[in-house]
Amino acid sequence: MRRELTIAELEAERTDLLPARETLSFGGNNNWATIVASNSSLALNAASLFASANSAAVQTIVVNQG
């Protein structure tokens, strides 16, 4: 069951910036990372009167570093 987030929960969320492109270059850096990101969402509206469609998005990010 889904519940609404409180303002305090939203304010507690944070994001991290990815490193600069130069940091990810191959110039003397032998650190490899494979990053795969996927966003998917699906909504259906049956085109009937007063119909509404809802959609929930799922995001998956996988990082393999070696």
Coordinates of C-alpha atoms in Angstrom, one line a residue:
M1 CA 0.0 0.0 0.0
R2 CA 1.3 3.4 -0.9
R3 CA 1.3 6.2 1.6
E4 CA 1.9 10.0 1.2
L5 CA 5.3 11.4 2.1
T6 CA 5.6 14.0 4.8
I7 CA 7.4 17.3 4.2
A8 CA 10.1 16.1 6.6
E9 CA 10.7 12.9 4.6
L10 CA 10.9 14.9 1.3
E11 CA 13.4 17.3 2.9
A12 CA 15.5 14.4 4.1
E13 CA 15.9 13.1 0.5
R14 CA 19.2 13.9 -1.2
T15 CA 20.9 13.5 -4.5
D16 CA 24.5 13.0 -5.4
L17 CA 26.1 14.5 -8.5
L18 CA 28.1 12.3 -10.8
P19 CA 31.8 13.0 -11.1
A20 CA 32.9 15.3 -13.9
R21 CA 33.4 13.7 -17.3
E22 CA 37.1 14.4 -17.1
T23 CA 37.2 12.3 -13.9
L24 CA 35.8 9.3 -15.8
S25 CA 38.3 9.5 -18.6
F26 CA 41.0 6.9 -19.4
G27 CA 44.0 9.2 -19.0
G28 CA 46.1 7.3 -16.5
N29 CA 43.0 6.1 -14.6
N30 CA 42.5 2.3 -14.7
N31 CA 39.3 2.3 -12.7
W32 CA 36.5 1.0 -14.8
A33 CA 32.8 1.3 -14.0
T34 CA 29.8 0.0 -15.9
I35 CA 26.7 2.0 -15.2
V36 CA 23.3 0.8 -16.4
A37 CA 20.2 2.9 -15.7
S38 CA 16.6 2.1 -16.5
N39 CA 13.4 4.1 -16.0
S40 CA 10.1 2.6 -16.8
S41 CA 6.5 3.6 -16.3
L42 CA 3.1 2.4 -17.7
A43 CA -0.3 4.1 -17.7
L44 CA -3.6 3.1 -19.4
N45 CA -6.6 5.2 -20.0
A46 CA -9.5 3.3 -21.5
A47 CA -10.9 6.5 -23.1
S48 CA -14.2 6.3 -21.3
L49 CA -15.9 9.3 -19.8
F50 CA -14.4 10.6 -16.5
A51 CA -11.6 8.1 -16.8
S52 CA -8.3 8.7 -15.1
A53 CA -4.9 7.0 -15.5
N54 CA -2.3 6.6 -12.8
S55 CA 1.3 5.7 -13.3
A56 CA 4.1 4.6 -10.9
A57 CA 7.7 4.9 -12.1
V58 CA 10.4 2.5 -11.2
Q59 CA 14.1 3.5 -11.5
T60 CA 16.9 1.0 -11.3
I61 CA 20.6 1.9 -11.4
V62 CA 23.3 -0.7 -11.3
V63 CA 27.0 0.2 -10.9
N64 CA 29.7 -2.5 -11.3
Q65 CA 33.2 -1.1 -10.6
G66 CA 36.4 -3.0 -10.8

